[in-house]
């Protein structure tokens, strides 16, 4: 853009230089966004997903001031306002009492709405789809764990194994066939040999030899 008088400079355009920060678990110069920057890149986190970056003092930027934050840290992280400032993000006091959670690889747009409302923020994923404010990962996993616990009733299938054990008495039924050995009393037929003993009385006919005393009549001759 050129001005009508040659004494004024010519502006060829404006450039935006991103400001790089690293999320940390305490406010410092490495995770604080100075008020003059509108393009911010989070290049890394220091500890874990609870690390955060800090917005500028809202009183030092005009209403409508917009900051674009690119989370390139390959991790979730948080955005907070200066400690003890009482400044809100999306109506939540975010000076340490609360915070705004940022998803991995998302792009956050955050706008100054004034000292009382505070900042208004929203974020989109790499495809441009707007994301709801994510919840703490540790909290989100715990309900899923309770769902997995609901599968524990599958242990009720173990009694089915005890049912198979109930078949073991069937082996006792096979033992009930052992009384077939009671046929051995058929050996009681051996007393039929006692019938052969009953023939021995036929020997009692031998007393018929007592007729021989009839020869004692010969002396009378």
PDB file of C-alpha atoms in Angstrom:
ATOM      1  CA  UNK A   1       0.000   0.000   0.000  1.00  0.00           C
ATOM      2  CA  UNK A   2       1.398   3.408  -0.984  1.00  0.00           C
ATOM      3  CA  UNK A   3       0.637   6.786   0.483  1.00  0.00           C
ATOM      4  CA  UNK A   4       0.087   9.794  -1.774  1.00  0.00           C
ATOM      5  CA  UNK A   5       3.181  11.542  -0.588  1.00  0.00           C
ATOM      6  CA  UNK A   6       6.636  10.205  -1.137  1.00  0.00           C
ATOM      7  CA  UNK A   7       7.758  11.182   2.336  1.00  0.00           C
ATOM      8  CA  UNK A   8       5.803   8.311   3.882  1.00  0.00           C
ATOM      9  CA  UNK A   9       6.995   4.736   3.714  1.00  0.00           C
ATOM     10  CA  UNK A  10       5.470   2.014   1.532  1.00  0.00           C
ATOM     11  CA  UNK A  11       4.166  -1.053   3.310  1.00  0.00           C
ATOM     12  CA  UNK A  12       4.549  -4.184   1.197  1.00  0.00           C
ATOM     13  CA  UNK A  13       2.690  -6.364   3.671  1.00  0.00           C
ATOM     14  CA  UNK A  14       2.678  -7.686   7.173  1.00  0.00           C
ATOM     15  CA  UNK A  15       4.326 -10.889   8.304  1.00  0.00           C
ATOM     16  CA  UNK A  16       3.581 -13.044  11.313  1.00  0.00           C
ATOM     17  CA  UNK A  17       6.456 -14.647  13.134  1.00  0.00           C
ATOM     18  CA  UNK A  18       5.427 -17.536  15.385  1.00  0.00           C
ATOM     19  CA  UNK A  19       6.536 -17.503  18.981  1.00  0.00           C
ATOM     20  CA  UNK A  20       7.718 -20.865  20.385  1.00  0.00           C
ATOM     21  CA  UNK A  21       7.022 -21.982  23.932  1.00  0.00           C
ATOM     22  CA  UNK A  22       7.417 -25.194  25.916  1.00  0.00           C
ATOM     23  CA  UNK A  23       4.735 -26.339  28.341  1.00  0.00           C
ATOM     24  CA  UNK A  24       5.847 -26.838  31.941  1.00  0.00           C
ATOM     25  CA  UNK A  25       4.326 -27.477  35.374  1.00  0.00           C
ATOM     26  CA  UNK A  26       5.217 -23.994  36.712  1.00  0.00           C
ATOM     27  CA  UNK A  27       4.991 -20.517  35.196  1.00  0.00           C
ATOM     28  CA  UNK A  28       8.276 -19.300  33.729  1.00  0.00           C
ATOM     29  CA  UNK A  29       9.666 -17.367  30.766  1.00  0.00           C
ATOM     30  CA  UNK A  30       9.725 -20.525  28.654  1.00  0.00           C
ATOM     31  CA  UNK A  31       5.976 -21.183  28.840  1.00  0.00           C
ATOM     32  CA  UNK A  32       4.647 -17.591  29.059  1.00  0.00           C
ATOM     33  CA  UNK A  33       3.152 -15.853  25.992  1.00  0.00           C
ATOM     34  CA  UNK A  34       4.215 -12.178  25.813  1.00  0.00           C
ATOM     35  CA  UNK A  35       1.344  -9.790  24.975  1.00  0.00           C
ATOM     36  CA  UNK A  36       2.756  -8.803  21.567  1.00  0.00           C
ATOM     37  CA  UNK A  37       2.501 -12.293  20.042  1.00  0.00           C
ATOM     38  CA  UNK A  38      -0.557 -13.624  18.235  1.00  0.00           C
ATOM     39  CA  UNK A  39       0.875 -16.799  16.719  1.00  0.00           C
ATOM     40  CA  UNK A  40       2.190 -19.324  19.224  1.00  0.00           C
ATOM     41  CA  UNK A  41       3.620 -22.809  18.688  1.00  0.00           C
ATOM     42  CA  UNK A  42       3.913 -25.263  21.590  1.00  0.00           C
ATOM     43  CA  UNK A  43       7.004 -27.195  20.540  1.00  0.00           C
ATOM     44  CA  UNK A  44       7.313 -29.579  23.493  1.00  0.00           C
ATOM     45  CA  UNK A  45       6.216 -30.429  27.000  1.00  0.00           C
ATOM     46  CA  UNK A  46       8.644 -30.723  29.901  1.00  0.00           C
ATOM     47  CA  UNK A  47       6.985 -33.388  32.049  1.00  0.00           C
ATOM     48  CA  UNK A  48       3.584 -34.742  31.041  1.00  0.00           C
ATOM     49  CA  UNK A  49       0.086 -33.855  29.858  1.00  0.00           C
ATOM     50  CA  UNK A  50      -0.497 -31.723  32.977  1.00  0.00           C
ATOM     51  CA  UNK A  51       2.096 -29.186  31.793  1.00  0.00           C
ATOM     52  CA  UNK A  52       0.709 -25.825  30.663  1.00  0.00           C
ATOM     53  CA  UNK A  53       1.408 -22.557  28.869  1.00  0.00           C
ATOM     54  CA  UNK A  54       0.351 -19.175  30.247  1.00  0.00           C
ATOM     55  CA  UNK A  55      -1.679 -16.485  28.472  1.00  0.00           C
ATOM     56  CA  UNK A  56      -0.600 -12.825  28.686  1.00  0.00           C
ATOM     57  CA  UNK A  57      -2.194 -10.553  31.241  1.00  0.00           C
ATOM     58  CA  UNK A  58      -5.597  -9.807  29.714  1.00  0.00           C
ATOM     59  CA  UNK A  59      -5.344  -6.128  30.733  1.00  0.00           C
ATOM     60  CA  UNK A  60      -2.296  -5.718  28.482  1.00  0.00           C
ATOM     61  CA  UNK A  61      -4.066  -6.633  25.233  1.00  0.00           C
ATOM     62  CA  UNK A  62      -7.089  -4.963  23.615  1.00  0.00           C
ATOM     63  CA  UNK A  63     -10.564  -6.458  23.557  1.00  0.00           C
ATOM     64  CA  UNK A  64     -10.822  -8.665  20.501  1.00  0.00           C
ATOM     65  CA  UNK A  65      -7.155  -9.598  20.618  1.00  0.00           C
ATOM     66  CA  UNK A  66      -6.845 -13.065  19.142  1.00  0.00           C
ATOM     67  CA  UNK A  67      -4.098 -15.590  19.743  1.00  0.00           C
ATOM     68  CA  UNK A  68      -3.703 -18.742  17.658  1.00  0.00           C
ATOM     69  CA  UNK A  69      -1.970 -21.612  19.447  1.00  0.00           C
ATOM     70  CA  UNK A  70      -0.675 -24.685  17.587  1.00  0.00           C
ATOM     71  CA  UNK A  71      -0.081 -27.711  19.772  1.00  0.00           C
ATOM     72  CA  UNK A  72       2.875 -29.480  18.131  1.00  0.00           C
ATOM     73  CA  UNK A  73       4.078 -31.145  21.332  1.00  0.00           C
ATOM     74  CA  UNK A  74       2.741 -34.620  20.411  1.00  0.00           C
ATOM     75  CA  UNK A  75       0.877 -34.631  23.693  1.00  0.00           C
ATOM     76  CA  UNK A  76      -2.109 -33.116  25.440  1.00  0.00           C
ATOM     77  CA  UNK A  77      -1.409 -30.026  27.522  1.00  0.00           C
ATOM     78  CA  UNK A  78      -3.169 -27.094  29.222  1.00  0.00           C
ATOM     79  CA  UNK A  79      -3.621 -23.337  28.882  1.00  0.00           C
ATOM     80  CA  UNK A  80      -3.747 -21.179  32.019  1.00  0.00           C
ATOM     81  CA  UNK A  81      -3.967 -17.499  32.847  1.00  0.00           C
ATOM     82  CA  UNK A  82      -1.364 -15.723  35.029  1.00  0.00           C
ATOM     83  CA  UNK A  83      -1.203 -16.986  38.592  1.00  0.00           C
ATOM     84  CA  UNK A  84      -3.648 -15.315  41.013  1.00  0.00           C
ATOM     85  CA  UNK A  85      -5.113 -13.188  38.184  1.00  0.00           C
ATOM     86  CA  UNK A  86      -8.625 -14.608  38.484  1.00  0.00           C
ATOM     87  CA  UNK A  87      -8.901 -14.461  34.672  1.00  0.00           C
ATOM     88  CA  UNK A  88     -11.279 -16.945  33.097  1.00  0.00           C
ATOM     89  CA  UNK A  89     -11.216 -19.071  29.966  1.00  0.00           C
ATOM     90  CA  UNK A  90     -14.705 -20.056  28.802  1.00  0.00           C
ATOM     91  CA  UNK A  91     -16.137 -18.857  32.153  1.00  0.00           C
ATOM     92  CA  UNK A  92     -13.749 -21.102  34.141  1.00  0.00           C
ATOM     93  CA  UNK A  93     -11.229 -19.491  36.493  1.00  0.00           C
ATOM     94  CA  UNK A  94      -8.000 -20.694  34.888  1.00  0.00           C
ATOM     95  CA  UNK A  95      -5.247 -19.168  37.015  1.00  0.00           C
ATOM     96  CA  UNK A  96      -4.428 -22.515  38.571  1.00  0.00           C
ATOM     97  CA  UNK A  97      -7.800 -23.316  40.083  1.00  0.00           C
ATOM     98  CA  UNK A  98      -8.819 -24.579  36.645  1.00  0.00           C
ATOM     99  CA  UNK A  99      -7.412 -24.658  33.132  1.00  0.00           C
ATOM    100  CA  UNK A 100      -8.314 -25.091  29.492  1.00  0.00           C
ATOM    101  CA  UNK A 101      -7.317 -28.529  28.203  1.00  0.00           C
ATOM    102  CA  UNK A 102      -5.818 -28.812  24.743  1.00  0.00           C
ATOM    103  CA  UNK A 103      -5.886 -31.997  22.668  1.00  0.00           C
ATOM    104  CA  UNK A 104      -2.843 -33.358  20.885  1.00  0.00           C
ATOM    105  CA  UNK A 105      -2.245 -31.869  17.397  1.00  0.00           C
ATOM    106  CA  UNK A 106      -5.109 -29.391  17.773  1.00  0.00           C
ATOM    107  CA  UNK A 107      -5.212 -25.684  16.891  1.00  0.00           C
ATOM    108  CA  UNK A 108      -6.643 -23.315  19.493  1.00  0.00           C
ATOM    109  CA  UNK A 109      -8.109 -19.881  18.819  1.00  0.00           C
ATOM    110  CA  UNK A 110      -8.506 -17.772  21.952  1.00  0.00           C
ATOM    111  CA  UNK A 111     -10.049 -14.279  21.957  1.00  0.00           C
ATOM    112  CA  UNK A 112     -10.072 -11.535  24.590  1.00  0.00           C
ATOM    113  CA  UNK A 113     -13.686 -10.738  25.532  1.00  0.00           C
ATOM    114  CA  UNK A 114     -12.815  -8.257  28.299  1.00  0.00           C
ATOM    115  CA  UNK A 115     -11.578  -8.405  31.844  1.00  0.00           C
ATOM    116  CA  UNK A 116     -14.823  -9.773  33.298  1.00  0.00           C
ATOM    117  CA  UNK A 117     -15.751 -12.449  30.735  1.00  0.00           C
ATOM    118  CA  UNK A 118     -12.106 -13.272  30.174  1.00  0.00           C
ATOM    119  CA  UNK A 119     -10.935 -15.337  27.210  1.00  0.00           C
ATOM    120  CA  UNK A 120     -13.141 -17.366  24.882  1.00  0.00           C
ATOM    121  CA  UNK A 121     -11.430 -20.366  23.324  1.00  0.00           C
ATOM    122  CA  UNK A 122     -12.247 -23.126  20.862  1.00  0.00           C
ATOM    123  CA  UNK A 123     -10.103 -25.712  19.106  1.00  0.00           C
ATOM    124  CA  UNK A 124     -10.140 -27.794  15.940  1.00  0.00           C
ATOM    125  CA  UNK A 125      -8.434 -31.054  15.005  1.00  0.00           C
ATOM    126  CA  UNK A 126      -6.065 -31.437  12.007  1.00  0.00           C
ATOM    127  CA  UNK A 127      -9.081 -31.923   9.712  1.00  0.00           C
ATOM    128  CA  UNK A 128     -10.694 -28.698  10.893  1.00  0.00           C
ATOM    129  CA  UNK A 129     -13.431 -30.348  12.952  1.00  0.00           C
ATOM    130  CA  UNK A 130     -14.230 -28.405  16.105  1.00  0.00           C
ATOM    131  CA  UNK A 131     -13.497 -30.235  19.330  1.00  0.00           C
ATOM    132  CA  UNK A 132     -15.334 -30.059  22.599  1.00  0.00           C
ATOM    133  CA  UNK A 133     -13.158 -29.117  25.546  1.00  0.00           C
ATOM    134  CA  UNK A 134     -11.448 -32.440  26.309  1.00  0.00           C
ATOM    135  CA  UNK A 135     -11.656 -33.972  29.740  1.00  0.00           C
ATOM    136  CA  UNK A 136      -8.729 -35.111  31.835  1.00  0.00           C
ATOM    137  CA  UNK A 137      -7.492 -38.412  30.331  1.00  0.00           C
ATOM    138  CA  UNK A 138      -7.179 -40.099  33.715  1.00  0.00           C
ATOM    139  CA  UNK A 139     -10.803 -39.277  34.540  1.00  0.00           C
ATOM    140  CA  UNK A 140     -12.068 -40.459  31.176  1.00  0.00           C
ATOM    141  CA  UNK A 141     -10.404 -43.843  31.503  1.00  0.00           C
ATOM    142  CA  UNK A 142     -11.866 -44.657  34.895  1.00  0.00           C
ATOM    143  CA  UNK A 143     -15.493 -45.019  33.635  1.00  0.00           C
ATOM    144  CA  UNK A 144     -14.269 -47.356  30.911  1.00  0.00           C
ATOM    145  CA  UNK A 145     -12.622 -49.421  33.600  1.00  0.00           C
ATOM    146  CA  UNK A 146     -15.937 -49.744  35.416  1.00  0.00           C
ATOM    147  CA  UNK A 147     -17.427 -51.044  32.187  1.00  0.00           C
ATOM    148  CA  UNK A 148     -14.724 -53.693  31.960  1.00  0.00           C
ATOM    149  CA  UNK A 149     -15.519 -54.638  35.555  1.00  0.00           C
ATOM    150  CA  UNK A 150     -19.057 -55.348  34.421  1.00  0.00           C
ATOM    151  CA  UNK A 151     -17.623 -58.257  32.488  1.00  0.00           C
ATOM    152  CA  UNK A 152     -16.594 -59.949  35.689  1.00  0.00           C
ATOM    153  CA  UNK A 153     -20.003 -61.735  35.795  1.00  0.00           C
ATOM    154  CA  UNK A 154     -18.519 -63.813  32.990  1.00  0.00           C
ATOM    155  CA  UNK A 155     -16.843 -65.600  35.873  1.00  0.00           C
ATOM    156  CA  UNK A 156     -20.312 -66.999  36.519  1.00  0.00           C
ATOM    157  CA  UNK A 157     -19.558 -69.351  33.695  1.00  0.00           C
ATOM    158  CA  UNK A 158     -17.117 -71.203  35.920  1.00  0.00           C
ATOM    159  CA  UNK A 159     -20.020 -73.020  37.681  1.00  0.00           C
ATOM    160  CA  UNK A 160     -20.618 -74.719  34.348  1.00  0.00           C
ATOM    161  CA  UNK A 161     -17.381 -76.559  35.021  1.00  0.00           C
ATOM    162  CA  UNK A 162     -18.841 -77.807  38.295  1.00  0.00           C
ATOM    163  CA  UNK A 163     -21.748 -79.189  36.303  1.00  0.00           C
ATOM    164  CA  UNK A 164     -19.345 -81.377  34.370  1.00  0.00           C
ATOM    165  CA  UNK A 165     -18.099 -82.645  37.700  1.00  0.00           C
ATOM    166  CA  UNK A 166     -21.645 -83.822  38.388  1.00  0.00           C
ATOM    167  CA  UNK A 167     -21.070 -86.438  35.737  1.00  0.00           C
ATOM    168  CA  UNK A 168     -18.594 -88.199  37.980  1.00  0.00           C
ATOM    169  CA  UNK A 169     -21.476 -89.953  39.822  1.00  0.00           C
ATOM    170  CA  UNK A 170     -22.197 -91.618  36.497  1.00  0.00           C
ATOM    171  CA  UNK A 171     -19.118 -93.688  37.169  1.00  0.00           C
ATOM    172  CA  UNK A 172     -20.818 -94.901  40.345  1.00  0.00           C
ATOM    173  CA  UNK A 173     -23.575 -96.237  38.116  1.00  0.00           C
ATOM    174  CA  UNK A 174     -21.040 -98.435  36.368  1.00  0.00           C
ATOM    175  CA  UNK A 175     -20.094 -99.746  39.790  1.00  0.00           C
ATOM    176  CA  UNK A 176     -23.715-100.807  40.243  1.00  0.00           C
ATOM    177  CA  UNK A 177     -23.093-103.437  37.630  1.00  0.00           C
ATOM    178  CA  UNK A 178     -20.663-105.154  39.966  1.00  0.00           C
ATOM    179  CA  UNK A 179     -23.631-106.935  41.618  1.00  0.00           C
ATOM    180  CA  UNK A 180     -23.583-109.029  38.469  1.00  0.00           C
ATOM    181  CA  UNK A 181     -20.983-110.883  40.465  1.00  0.00           C
ATOM    182  CA  UNK A 182     -23.932-112.006  42.553  1.00  0.00           C
ATOM    183  CA  UNK A 183     -24.316-114.669  39.911  1.00  0.00           C
ATOM    184  CA  UNK A 184     -21.494-116.425  41.734  1.00  0.00           C
ATOM    185  CA  UNK A 185     -24.115-117.836  44.120  1.00  0.00           C
ATOM    186  CA  UNK A 186     -24.810-120.103  41.179  1.00  0.00           C
ATOM    187  CA  UNK A 187     -22.038-122.076  42.819  1.00  0.00           C
ATOM    188  CA  UNK A 188     -24.720-122.911  45.324  1.00  0.00           C
ATOM    189  CA  UNK A 189     -25.704-125.550  42.805  1.00  0.00           C
ATOM    190  CA  UNK A 190     -22.801-127.496  44.155  1.00  0.00           C
ATOM    191  CA  UNK A 191     -25.102-128.754  46.922  1.00  0.00           C
ATOM    192  CA  UNK A 192     -26.512-130.854  44.158  1.00  0.00           C
ATOM    193  CA  UNK A 193     -23.569-133.031  44.975  1.00  0.00           C
ATOM    194  CA  UNK A 194     -25.399-133.783  48.180  1.00  0.00           C
ATOM    195  CA  UNK A 195     -27.853-135.656  46.030  1.00  0.00           C
ATOM    196  CA  UNK A 196     -25.092-138.064  45.196  1.00  0.00           C
ATOM    197  CA  UNK A 197     -24.702-138.591  48.891  1.00  0.00           C
ATOM    198  CA  UNK A 198     -28.303-139.627  49.051  1.00  0.00           C
ATOM    199  CA  UNK A 199     -27.414-142.656  46.999  1.00  0.00           C
ATOM    200  CA  UNK A 200     -25.269-143.954  49.795  1.00  0.00           C
ATOM    201  CA  UNK A 201     -28.332-145.323  51.618  1.00  0.00           C
ATOM    202  CA  UNK A 202     -28.458-147.950  48.915  1.00  0.00           C
ATOM    203  CA  UNK A 203     -25.624-149.522  50.786  1.00  0.00           C
ATOM    204  CA  UNK A 204     -28.139-150.337  53.461  1.00  0.00           C
ATOM    205  CA  UNK A 205     -29.141-153.254  51.282  1.00  0.00           C
ATOM    206  CA  UNK A 206     -26.061-155.051  52.424  1.00  0.00           C
ATOM    207  CA  UNK A 207     -27.851-156.211  55.554  1.00  0.00           C
ATOM    208  CA  UNK A 208     -29.553-158.655  53.247  1.00  0.00           C
ATOM    209  CA  UNK A 209     -26.497-160.762  53.893  1.00  0.00           C
ATOM    210  CA  UNK A 210     -28.032-161.439  57.248  1.00  0.00           C
ATOM    211  CA  UNK A 211     -29.962-164.189  55.499  1.00  0.00           C
ATOM    212  CA  UNK A 212     -26.854-166.297  55.724  1.00  0.00           C
ATOM    213  CA  UNK A 213     -27.691-167.205  59.286  1.00  0.00           C
ATOM    214  CA  UNK A 214     -30.331-169.466  57.771  1.00  0.00           C
ATOM    215  CA  UNK A 215     -27.533-171.997  57.235  1.00  0.00           C
ATOM    216  CA  UNK A 216     -27.608-172.532  60.951  1.00  0.00           C
ATOM    217  CA  UNK A 217     -30.473-174.921  60.297  1.00  0.00           C
ATOM    218  CA  UNK A 218     -28.031-177.512  58.992  1.00  0.00           C
ATOM    219  CA  UNK A 219     -26.970-178.531  62.508  1.00  0.00           C
ATOM    220  CA  UNK A 220     -30.489-179.708  63.065  1.00  0.00           C
ATOM    221  CA  UNK A 221     -29.790-182.438  60.431  1.00  0.00           C
TER     222      UNK A 221
END
